[in-house]
mmCIF file of C-alpha atoms in Angstrom:
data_model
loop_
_atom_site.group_PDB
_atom_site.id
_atom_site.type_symbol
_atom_site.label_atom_id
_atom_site.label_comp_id
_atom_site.label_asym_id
_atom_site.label_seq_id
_atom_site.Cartn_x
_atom_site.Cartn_y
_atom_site.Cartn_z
ATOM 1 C CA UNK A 1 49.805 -99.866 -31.971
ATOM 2 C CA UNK A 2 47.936 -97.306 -34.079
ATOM 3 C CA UNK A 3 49.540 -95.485 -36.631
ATOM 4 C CA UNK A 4 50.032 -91.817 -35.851
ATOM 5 C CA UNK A 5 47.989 -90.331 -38.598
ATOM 6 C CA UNK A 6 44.965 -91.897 -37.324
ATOM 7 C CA UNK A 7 45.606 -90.729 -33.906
ATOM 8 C CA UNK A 8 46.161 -87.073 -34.962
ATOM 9 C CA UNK A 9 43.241 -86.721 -37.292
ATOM 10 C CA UNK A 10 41.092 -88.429 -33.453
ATOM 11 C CA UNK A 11 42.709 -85.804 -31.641
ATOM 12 C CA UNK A 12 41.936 -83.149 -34.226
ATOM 13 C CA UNK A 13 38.573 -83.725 -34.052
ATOM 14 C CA UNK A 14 38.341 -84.114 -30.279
ATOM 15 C CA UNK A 15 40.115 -80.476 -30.546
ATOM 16 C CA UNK A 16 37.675 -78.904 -32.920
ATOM 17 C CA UNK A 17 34.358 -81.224 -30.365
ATOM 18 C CA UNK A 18 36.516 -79.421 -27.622
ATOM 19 C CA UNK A 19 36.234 -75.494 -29.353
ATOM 20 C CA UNK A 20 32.459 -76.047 -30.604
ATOM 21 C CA UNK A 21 31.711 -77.011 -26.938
ATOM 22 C CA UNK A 22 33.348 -74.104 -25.477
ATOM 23 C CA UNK A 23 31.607 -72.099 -27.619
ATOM 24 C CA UNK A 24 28.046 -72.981 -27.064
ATOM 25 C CA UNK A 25 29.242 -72.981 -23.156
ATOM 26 C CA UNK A 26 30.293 -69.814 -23.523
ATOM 27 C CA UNK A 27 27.566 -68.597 -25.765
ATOM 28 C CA UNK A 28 24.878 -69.991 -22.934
ATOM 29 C CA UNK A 29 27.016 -68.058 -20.497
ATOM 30 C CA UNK A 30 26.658 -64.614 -22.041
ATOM 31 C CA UNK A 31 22.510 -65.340 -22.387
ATOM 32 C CA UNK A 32 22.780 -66.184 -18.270
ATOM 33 C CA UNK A 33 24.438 -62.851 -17.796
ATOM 34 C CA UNK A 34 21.640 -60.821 -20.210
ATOM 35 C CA UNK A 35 19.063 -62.702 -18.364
ATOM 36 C CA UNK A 36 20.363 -61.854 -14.959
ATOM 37 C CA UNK A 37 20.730 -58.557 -15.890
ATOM 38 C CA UNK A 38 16.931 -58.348 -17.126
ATOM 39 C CA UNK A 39 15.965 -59.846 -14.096
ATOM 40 C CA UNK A 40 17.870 -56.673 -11.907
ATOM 41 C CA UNK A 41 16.144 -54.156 -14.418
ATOM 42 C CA UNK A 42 12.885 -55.428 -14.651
ATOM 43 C CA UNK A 43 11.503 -54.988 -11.141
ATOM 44 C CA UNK A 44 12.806 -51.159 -11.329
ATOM 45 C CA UNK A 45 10.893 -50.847 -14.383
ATOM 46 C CA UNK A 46 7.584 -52.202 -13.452
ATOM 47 C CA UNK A 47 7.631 -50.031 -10.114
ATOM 48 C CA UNK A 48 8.617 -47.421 -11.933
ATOM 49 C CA UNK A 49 5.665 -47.791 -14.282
ATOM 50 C CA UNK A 50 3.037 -48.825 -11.023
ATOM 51 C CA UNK A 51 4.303 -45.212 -9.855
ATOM 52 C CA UNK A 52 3.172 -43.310 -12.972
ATOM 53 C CA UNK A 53 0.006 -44.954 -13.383
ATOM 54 C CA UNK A 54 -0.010 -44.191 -9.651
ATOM 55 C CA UNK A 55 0.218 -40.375 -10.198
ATOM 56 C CA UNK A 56 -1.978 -40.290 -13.548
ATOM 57 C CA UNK A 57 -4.406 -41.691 -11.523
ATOM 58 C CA UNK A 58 -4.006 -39.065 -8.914
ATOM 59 C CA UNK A 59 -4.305 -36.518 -11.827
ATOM 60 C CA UNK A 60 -7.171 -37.845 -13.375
ATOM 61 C CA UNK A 61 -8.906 -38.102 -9.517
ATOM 62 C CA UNK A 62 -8.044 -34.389 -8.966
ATOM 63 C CA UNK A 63 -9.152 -33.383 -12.837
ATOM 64 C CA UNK A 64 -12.751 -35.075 -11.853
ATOM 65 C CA UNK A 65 -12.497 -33.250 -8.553
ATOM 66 C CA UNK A 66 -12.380 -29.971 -10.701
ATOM 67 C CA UNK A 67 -15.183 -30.478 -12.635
ATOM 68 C CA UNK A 68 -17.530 -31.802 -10.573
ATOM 69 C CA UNK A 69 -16.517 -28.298 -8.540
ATOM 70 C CA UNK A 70 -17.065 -26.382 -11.489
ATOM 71 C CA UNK A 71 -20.326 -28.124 -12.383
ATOM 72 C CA UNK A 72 -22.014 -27.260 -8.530
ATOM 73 C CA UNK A 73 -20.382 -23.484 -8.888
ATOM 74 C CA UNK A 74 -22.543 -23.277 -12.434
ATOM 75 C CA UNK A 75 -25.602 -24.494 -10.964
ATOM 76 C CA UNK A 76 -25.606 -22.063 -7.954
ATOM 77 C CA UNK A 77 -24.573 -19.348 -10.460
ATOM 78 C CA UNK A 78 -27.499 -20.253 -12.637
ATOM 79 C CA UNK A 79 -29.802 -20.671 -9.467
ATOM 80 C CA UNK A 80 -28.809 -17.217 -8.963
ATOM 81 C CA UNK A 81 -29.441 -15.825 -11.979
ATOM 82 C CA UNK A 82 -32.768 -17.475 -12.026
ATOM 83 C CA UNK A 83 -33.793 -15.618 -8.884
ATOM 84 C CA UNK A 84 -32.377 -12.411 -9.931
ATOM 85 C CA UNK A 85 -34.327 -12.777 -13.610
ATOM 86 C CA UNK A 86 -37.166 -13.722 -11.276
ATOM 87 C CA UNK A 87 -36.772 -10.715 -8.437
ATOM 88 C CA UNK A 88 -36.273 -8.300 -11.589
ATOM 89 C CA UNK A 89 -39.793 -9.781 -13.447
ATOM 90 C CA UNK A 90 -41.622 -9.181 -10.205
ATOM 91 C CA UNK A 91 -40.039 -5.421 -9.563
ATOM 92 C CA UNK A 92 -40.935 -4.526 -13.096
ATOM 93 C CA UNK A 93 -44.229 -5.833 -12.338
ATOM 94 C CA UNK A 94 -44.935 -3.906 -9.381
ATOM 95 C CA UNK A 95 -43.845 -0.908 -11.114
#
């Protein structure tokens, strides 16, 4: 038979293999449970960001809308004021 010592100082270090183990396990466990929880967030998050590029699209669409609007008003506004300059030249020049 072994002498006890021996055996204790085995068992010690089986205890303290035991700990580290249990450790690590449960130091793998919490990185499952922020990795699970990333998973759950980051599919909100990306929609959420598809939806605001979404409506800054819509924005920009409706801004372009705008201008080109406010580009054909200024043409017929300066068409008109051609034709009134015009109308006005030839009225003077019949007077």
């Amino acid at each position: 038979a072994l002498p006890l010592e021996p055996l204790r100082v085995q068992q010690q270090l089986l205890d303290e293999e035991t700990q580290a183990l249990q450790e690590e396990l449960t130091s793998l466990l919490n990185a499952t449970y922020e990795m699970s929880a990333l998973n759950n967030v980051m599919p909100s998050q990306l929609l959420q960001q598809a939806q605001q590029i979404e409506m800054l699209y819509d924005q920009a669409v409706e801004g372009l809308k705008l201008q080109i609007t406010w580009i054909g008003a200024t043409k017929s506004w300066i068409r008109q004021l051609r034709t009134t300059v015009v109308a006005g030249r030839l009225l003077c020049f019949f007077y």
